[in-house]
PDB file of C-alpha atoms in Angstrom:
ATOM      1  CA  UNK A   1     116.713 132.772  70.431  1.00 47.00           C
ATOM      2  CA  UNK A   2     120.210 133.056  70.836  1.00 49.00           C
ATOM      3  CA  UNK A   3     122.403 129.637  70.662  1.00 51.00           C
ATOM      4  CA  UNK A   4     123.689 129.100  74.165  1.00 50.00           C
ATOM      5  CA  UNK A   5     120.759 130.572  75.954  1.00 51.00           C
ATOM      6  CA  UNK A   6     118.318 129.200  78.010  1.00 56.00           C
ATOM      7  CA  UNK A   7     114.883 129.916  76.619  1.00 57.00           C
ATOM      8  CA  UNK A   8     113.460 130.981  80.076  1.00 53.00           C
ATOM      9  CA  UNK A   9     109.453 130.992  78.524  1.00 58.00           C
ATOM     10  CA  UNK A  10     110.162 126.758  78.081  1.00 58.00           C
ATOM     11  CA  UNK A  11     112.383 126.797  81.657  1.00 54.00           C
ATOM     12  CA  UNK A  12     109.371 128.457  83.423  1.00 56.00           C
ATOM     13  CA  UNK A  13     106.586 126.338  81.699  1.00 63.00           C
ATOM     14  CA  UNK A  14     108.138 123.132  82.361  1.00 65.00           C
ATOM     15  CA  UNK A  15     108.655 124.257  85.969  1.00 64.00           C
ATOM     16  CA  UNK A  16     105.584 125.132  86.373  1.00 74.00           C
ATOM     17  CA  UNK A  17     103.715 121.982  85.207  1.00 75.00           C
ATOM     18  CA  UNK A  18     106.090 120.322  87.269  1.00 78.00           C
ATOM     19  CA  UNK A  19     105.198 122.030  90.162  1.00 79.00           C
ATOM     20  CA  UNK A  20     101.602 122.053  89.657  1.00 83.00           C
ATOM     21  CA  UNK A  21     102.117 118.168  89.004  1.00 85.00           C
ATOM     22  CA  UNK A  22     103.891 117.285  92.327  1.00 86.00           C
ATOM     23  CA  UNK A  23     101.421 119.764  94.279  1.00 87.00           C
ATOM     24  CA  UNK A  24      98.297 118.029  92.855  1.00 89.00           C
ATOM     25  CA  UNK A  25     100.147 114.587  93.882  1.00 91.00           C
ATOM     26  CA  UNK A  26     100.507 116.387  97.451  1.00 91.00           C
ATOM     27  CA  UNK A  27      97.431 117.384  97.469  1.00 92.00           C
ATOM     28  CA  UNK A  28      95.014 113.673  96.407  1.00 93.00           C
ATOM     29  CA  UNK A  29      97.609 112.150  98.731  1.00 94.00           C
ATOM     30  CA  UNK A  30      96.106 114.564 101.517  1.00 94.00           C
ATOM     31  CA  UNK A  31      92.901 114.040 100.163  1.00 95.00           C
ATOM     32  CA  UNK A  32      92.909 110.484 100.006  1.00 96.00           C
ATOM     33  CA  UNK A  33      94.276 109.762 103.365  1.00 96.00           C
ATOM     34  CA  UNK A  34      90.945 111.718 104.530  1.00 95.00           C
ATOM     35  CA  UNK A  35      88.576 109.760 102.741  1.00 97.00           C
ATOM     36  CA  UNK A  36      90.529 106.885 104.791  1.00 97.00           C
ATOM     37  CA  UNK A  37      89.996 107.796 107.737  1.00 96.00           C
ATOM     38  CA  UNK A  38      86.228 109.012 107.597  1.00 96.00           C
ATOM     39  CA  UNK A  39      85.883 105.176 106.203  1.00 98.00           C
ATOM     40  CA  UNK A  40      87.261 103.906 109.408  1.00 97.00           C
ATOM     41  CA  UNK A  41      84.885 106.633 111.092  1.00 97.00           C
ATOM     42  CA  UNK A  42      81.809 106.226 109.317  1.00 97.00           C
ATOM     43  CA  UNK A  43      82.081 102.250 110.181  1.00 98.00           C
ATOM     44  CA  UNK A  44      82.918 102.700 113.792  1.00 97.00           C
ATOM     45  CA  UNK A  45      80.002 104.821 113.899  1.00 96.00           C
ATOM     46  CA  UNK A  46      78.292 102.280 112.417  1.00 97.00           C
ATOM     47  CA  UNK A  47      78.761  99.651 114.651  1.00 97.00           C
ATOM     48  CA  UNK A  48      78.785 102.236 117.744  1.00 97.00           C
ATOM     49  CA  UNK A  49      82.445 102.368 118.555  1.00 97.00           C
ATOM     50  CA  UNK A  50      83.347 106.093 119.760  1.00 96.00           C
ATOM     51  CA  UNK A  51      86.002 107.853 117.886  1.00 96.00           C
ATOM     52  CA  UNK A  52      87.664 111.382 119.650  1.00 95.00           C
ATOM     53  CA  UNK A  53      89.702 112.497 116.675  1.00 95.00           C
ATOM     54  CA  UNK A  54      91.022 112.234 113.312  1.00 94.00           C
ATOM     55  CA  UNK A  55      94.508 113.350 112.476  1.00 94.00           C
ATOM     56  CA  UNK A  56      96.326 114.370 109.272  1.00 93.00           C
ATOM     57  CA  UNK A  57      99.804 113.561 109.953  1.00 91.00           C
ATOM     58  CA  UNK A  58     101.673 112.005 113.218  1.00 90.00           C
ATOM     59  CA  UNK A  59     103.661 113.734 115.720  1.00 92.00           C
ATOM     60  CA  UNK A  60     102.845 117.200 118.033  1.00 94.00           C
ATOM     61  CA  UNK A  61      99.716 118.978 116.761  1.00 94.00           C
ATOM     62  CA  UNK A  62     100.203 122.237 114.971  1.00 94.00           C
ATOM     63  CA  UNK A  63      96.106 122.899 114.758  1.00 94.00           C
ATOM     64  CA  UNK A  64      92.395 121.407 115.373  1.00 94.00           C
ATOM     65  CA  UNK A  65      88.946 122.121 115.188  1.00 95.00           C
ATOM     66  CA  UNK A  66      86.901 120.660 117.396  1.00 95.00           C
ATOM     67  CA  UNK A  67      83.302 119.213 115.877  1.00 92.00           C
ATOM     68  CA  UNK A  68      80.962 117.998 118.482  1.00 91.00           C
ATOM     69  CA  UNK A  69      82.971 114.896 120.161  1.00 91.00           C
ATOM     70  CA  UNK A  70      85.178 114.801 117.352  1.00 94.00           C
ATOM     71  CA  UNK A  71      88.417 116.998 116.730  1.00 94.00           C
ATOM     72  CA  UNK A  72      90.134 117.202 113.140  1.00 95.00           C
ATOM     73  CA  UNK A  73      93.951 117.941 113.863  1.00 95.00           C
ATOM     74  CA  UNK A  74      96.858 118.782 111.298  1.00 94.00           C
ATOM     75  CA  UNK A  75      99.694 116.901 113.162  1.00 94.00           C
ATOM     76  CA  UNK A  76     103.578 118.201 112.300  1.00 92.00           C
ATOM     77  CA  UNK A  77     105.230 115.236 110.340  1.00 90.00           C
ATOM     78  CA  UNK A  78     103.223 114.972 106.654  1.00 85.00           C
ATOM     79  CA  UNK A  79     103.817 110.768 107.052  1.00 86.00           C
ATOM     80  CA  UNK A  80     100.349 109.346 107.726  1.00 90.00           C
ATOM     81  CA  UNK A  81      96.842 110.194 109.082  1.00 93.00           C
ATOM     82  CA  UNK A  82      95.077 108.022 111.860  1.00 94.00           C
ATOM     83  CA  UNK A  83      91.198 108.185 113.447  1.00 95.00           C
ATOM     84  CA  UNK A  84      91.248 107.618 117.496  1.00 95.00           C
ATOM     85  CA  UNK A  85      88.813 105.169 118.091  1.00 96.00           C
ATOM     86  CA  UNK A  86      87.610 103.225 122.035  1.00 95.00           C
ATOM     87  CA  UNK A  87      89.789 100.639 121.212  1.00 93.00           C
ATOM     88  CA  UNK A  88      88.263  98.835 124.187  1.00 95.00           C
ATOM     89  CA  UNK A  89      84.468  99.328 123.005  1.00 97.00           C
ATOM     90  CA  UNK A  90      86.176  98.226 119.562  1.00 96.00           C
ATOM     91  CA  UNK A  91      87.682  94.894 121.031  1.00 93.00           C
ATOM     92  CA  UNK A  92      84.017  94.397 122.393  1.00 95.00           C
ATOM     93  CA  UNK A  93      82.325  94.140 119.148  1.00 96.00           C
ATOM     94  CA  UNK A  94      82.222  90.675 116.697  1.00 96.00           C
ATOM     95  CA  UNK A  95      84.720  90.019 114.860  1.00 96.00           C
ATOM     96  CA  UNK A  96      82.534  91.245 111.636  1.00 97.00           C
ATOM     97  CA  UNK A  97      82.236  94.480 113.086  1.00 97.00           C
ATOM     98  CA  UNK A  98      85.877  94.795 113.984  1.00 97.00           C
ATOM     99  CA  UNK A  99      86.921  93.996 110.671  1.00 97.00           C
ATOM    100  CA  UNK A 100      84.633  96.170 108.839  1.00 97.00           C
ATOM    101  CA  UNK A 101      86.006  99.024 111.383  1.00 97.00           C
ATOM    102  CA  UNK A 102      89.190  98.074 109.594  1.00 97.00           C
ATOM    103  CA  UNK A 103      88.258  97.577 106.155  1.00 97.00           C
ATOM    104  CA  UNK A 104      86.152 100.832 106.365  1.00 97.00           C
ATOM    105  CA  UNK A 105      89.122 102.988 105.146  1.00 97.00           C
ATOM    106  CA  UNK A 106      89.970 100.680 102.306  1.00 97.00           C
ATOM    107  CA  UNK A 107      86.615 100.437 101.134  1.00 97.00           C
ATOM    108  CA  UNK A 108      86.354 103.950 101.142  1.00 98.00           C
ATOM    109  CA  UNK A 109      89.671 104.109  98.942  1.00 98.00           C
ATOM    110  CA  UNK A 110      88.158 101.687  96.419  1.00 97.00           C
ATOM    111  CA  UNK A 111      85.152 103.564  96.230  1.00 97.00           C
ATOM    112  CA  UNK A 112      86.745 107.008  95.920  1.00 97.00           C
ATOM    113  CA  UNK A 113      89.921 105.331  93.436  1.00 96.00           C
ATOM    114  CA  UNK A 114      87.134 103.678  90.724  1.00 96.00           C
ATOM    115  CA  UNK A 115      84.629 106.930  90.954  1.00 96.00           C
ATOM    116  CA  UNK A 116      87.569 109.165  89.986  1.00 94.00           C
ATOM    117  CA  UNK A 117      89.121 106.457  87.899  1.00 92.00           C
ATOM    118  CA  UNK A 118      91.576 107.441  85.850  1.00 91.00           C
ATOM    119  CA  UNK A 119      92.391 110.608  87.702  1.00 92.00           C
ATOM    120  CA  UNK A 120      96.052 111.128  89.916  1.00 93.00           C
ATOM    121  CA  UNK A 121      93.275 111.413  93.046  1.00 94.00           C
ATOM    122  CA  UNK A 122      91.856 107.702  91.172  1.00 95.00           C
ATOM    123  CA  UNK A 123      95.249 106.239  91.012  1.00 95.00           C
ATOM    124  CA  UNK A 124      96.098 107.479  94.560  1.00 96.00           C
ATOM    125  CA  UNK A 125      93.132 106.000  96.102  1.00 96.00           C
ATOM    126  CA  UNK A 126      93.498 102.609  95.166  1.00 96.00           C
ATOM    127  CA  UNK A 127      97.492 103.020  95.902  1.00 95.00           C
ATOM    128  CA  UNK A 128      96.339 103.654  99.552  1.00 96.00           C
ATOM    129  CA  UNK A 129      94.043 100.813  99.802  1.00 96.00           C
ATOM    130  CA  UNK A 130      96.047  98.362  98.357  1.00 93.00           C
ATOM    131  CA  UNK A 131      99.004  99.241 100.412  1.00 92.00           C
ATOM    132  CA  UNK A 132      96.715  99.225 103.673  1.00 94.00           C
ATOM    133  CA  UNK A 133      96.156  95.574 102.773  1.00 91.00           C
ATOM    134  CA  UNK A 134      99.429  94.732 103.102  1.00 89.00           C
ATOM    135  CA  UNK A 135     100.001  93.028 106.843  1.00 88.00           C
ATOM    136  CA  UNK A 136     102.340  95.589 107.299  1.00 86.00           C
ATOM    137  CA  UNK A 137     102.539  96.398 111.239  1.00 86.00           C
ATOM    138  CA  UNK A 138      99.717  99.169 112.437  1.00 86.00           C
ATOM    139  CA  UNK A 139      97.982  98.828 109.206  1.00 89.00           C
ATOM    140  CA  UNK A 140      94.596  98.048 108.362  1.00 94.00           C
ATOM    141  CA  UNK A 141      95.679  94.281 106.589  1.00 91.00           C
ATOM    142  CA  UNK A 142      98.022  93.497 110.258  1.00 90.00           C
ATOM    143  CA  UNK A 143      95.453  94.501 112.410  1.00 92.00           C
ATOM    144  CA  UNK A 144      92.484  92.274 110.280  1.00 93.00           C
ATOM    145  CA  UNK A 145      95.209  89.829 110.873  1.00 90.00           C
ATOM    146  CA  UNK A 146      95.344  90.030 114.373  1.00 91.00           C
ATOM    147  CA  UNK A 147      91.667  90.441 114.632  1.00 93.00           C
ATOM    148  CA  UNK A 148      91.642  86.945 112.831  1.00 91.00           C
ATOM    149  CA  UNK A 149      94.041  85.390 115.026  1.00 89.00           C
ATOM    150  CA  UNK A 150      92.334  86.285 118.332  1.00 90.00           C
ATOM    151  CA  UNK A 151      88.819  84.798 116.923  1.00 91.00           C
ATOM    152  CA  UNK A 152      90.664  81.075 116.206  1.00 91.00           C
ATOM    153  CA  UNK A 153      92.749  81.038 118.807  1.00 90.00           C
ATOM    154  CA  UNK A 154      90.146  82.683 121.303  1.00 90.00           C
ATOM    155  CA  UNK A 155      92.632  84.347 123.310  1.00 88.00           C
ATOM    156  CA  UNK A 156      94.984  86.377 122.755  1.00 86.00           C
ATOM    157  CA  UNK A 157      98.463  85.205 121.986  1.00 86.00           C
ATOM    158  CA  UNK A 158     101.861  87.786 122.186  1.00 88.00           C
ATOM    159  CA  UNK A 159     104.220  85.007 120.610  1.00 88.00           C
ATOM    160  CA  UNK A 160     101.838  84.243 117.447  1.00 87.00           C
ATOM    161  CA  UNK A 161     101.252  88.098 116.869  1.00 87.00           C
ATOM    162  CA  UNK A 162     104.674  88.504 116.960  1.00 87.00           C
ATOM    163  CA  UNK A 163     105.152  85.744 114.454  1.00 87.00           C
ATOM    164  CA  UNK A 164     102.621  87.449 112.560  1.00 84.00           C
ATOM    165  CA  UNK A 165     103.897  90.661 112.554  1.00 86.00           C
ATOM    166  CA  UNK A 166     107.637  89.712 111.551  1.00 87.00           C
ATOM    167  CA  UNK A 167     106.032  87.553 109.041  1.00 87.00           C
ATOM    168  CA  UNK A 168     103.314  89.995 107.588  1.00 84.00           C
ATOM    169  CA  UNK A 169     106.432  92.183 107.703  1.00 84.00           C
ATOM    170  CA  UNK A 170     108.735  90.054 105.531  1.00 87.00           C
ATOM    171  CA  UNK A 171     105.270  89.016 103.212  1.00 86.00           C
ATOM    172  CA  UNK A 172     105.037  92.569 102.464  1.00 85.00           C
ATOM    173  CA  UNK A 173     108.812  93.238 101.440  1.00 87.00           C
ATOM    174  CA  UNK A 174     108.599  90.476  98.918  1.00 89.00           C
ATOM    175  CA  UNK A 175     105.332  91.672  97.773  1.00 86.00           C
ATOM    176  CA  UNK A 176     106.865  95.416  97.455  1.00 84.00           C
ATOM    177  CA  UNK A 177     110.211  93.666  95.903  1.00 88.00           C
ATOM    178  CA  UNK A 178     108.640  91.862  93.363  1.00 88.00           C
ATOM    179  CA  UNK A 179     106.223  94.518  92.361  1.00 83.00           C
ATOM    180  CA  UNK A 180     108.937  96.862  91.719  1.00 86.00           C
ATOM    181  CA  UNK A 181     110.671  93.722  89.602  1.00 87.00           C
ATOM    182  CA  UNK A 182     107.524  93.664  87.391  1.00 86.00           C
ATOM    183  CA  UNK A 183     106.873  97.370  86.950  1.00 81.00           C
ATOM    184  CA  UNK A 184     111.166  98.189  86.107  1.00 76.00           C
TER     185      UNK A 184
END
């Protein structure tokens, strides 16, 4: 090689593992989010709450295919992935059921993080659930929150789930803050 070169064979190779890395992180993150939502899906089912669709993304639909009663959509902004559950059948059901409707996508994660342990799909799955635990609002740890709130108070309550959601809110910065203290 010639001093002042760029050895192109190293400046491909390191661009392409690279790529292939952040692809592959792309790609479990996809994958994971999935397995999150069939876990909310395969516990509504269950405990017989109807579900209409599960989404990969949020925001204007690009695609779906529809599966029996259930469409599978690929939504425009890559930020999140939701199932659309009969949130009044939902609110019906005990508060066991309600929370494992919740939980269902975590478990899921666990599952799918420690049977692929030590993989980037591994890692990725328990990233997921963990974060979903965190009472962060619209997420599975807020809304088993919420669920918990309505059983002691027996009513629902806008003021205390607002509390709880600026609260959860400001729990989970100082959880994030301090994780990111211990991991510098």
């Amino acid at each position: 090689m010639i001093p002042g070169l760029i050895n192109f064979q190293l400046l491909l190779a390191g661009l392409s593992y690279r790529m292939t890395f952040i692809l592959s992180i792309v790609f479990c993150t996809a994958l994971a989010m999935i397995v999150h939502e069939l876990g909310h899906l395969v516990a509504a089912r269950t405990c017989r709450v109807a579900a209409s669709e599960i989404g990969l993304g949020l925001g204007p639909r690009l695609c779906g295919v529809r599966l029996g009663s259930l469409t599978f959509s690929l939504r425009l902004l890559p930020l999140g992935s939701f199932v659309r559950l009969d949130g009044i059948v939902l609110a019906e059901r005990s508060v066991a059921q309600q929370l494992l409707v919740h939980l269902g996508g975590i478990i899921f994660n666990l599952i799918a993080g420690l049977a692929a342990h030590g993989t980037i799909f591994g890692w990725i799955n328990l990233l997921v659930a963990v974060a979903n635990l965190l009472p962060i609002y619209q997420h599975d740890g807020w809304k088993c929150g919420v669920v918990m709130m309505r059983a002691l108070l027996r009513k629902k309550s806008p003021a205390v789930e607002w509390v709880f959601t600026f609260s959860g809110g400001f729990a989970s910065l100082v959880i994030l803050s301090s994780l990111i203290q211990v991991f510098k």
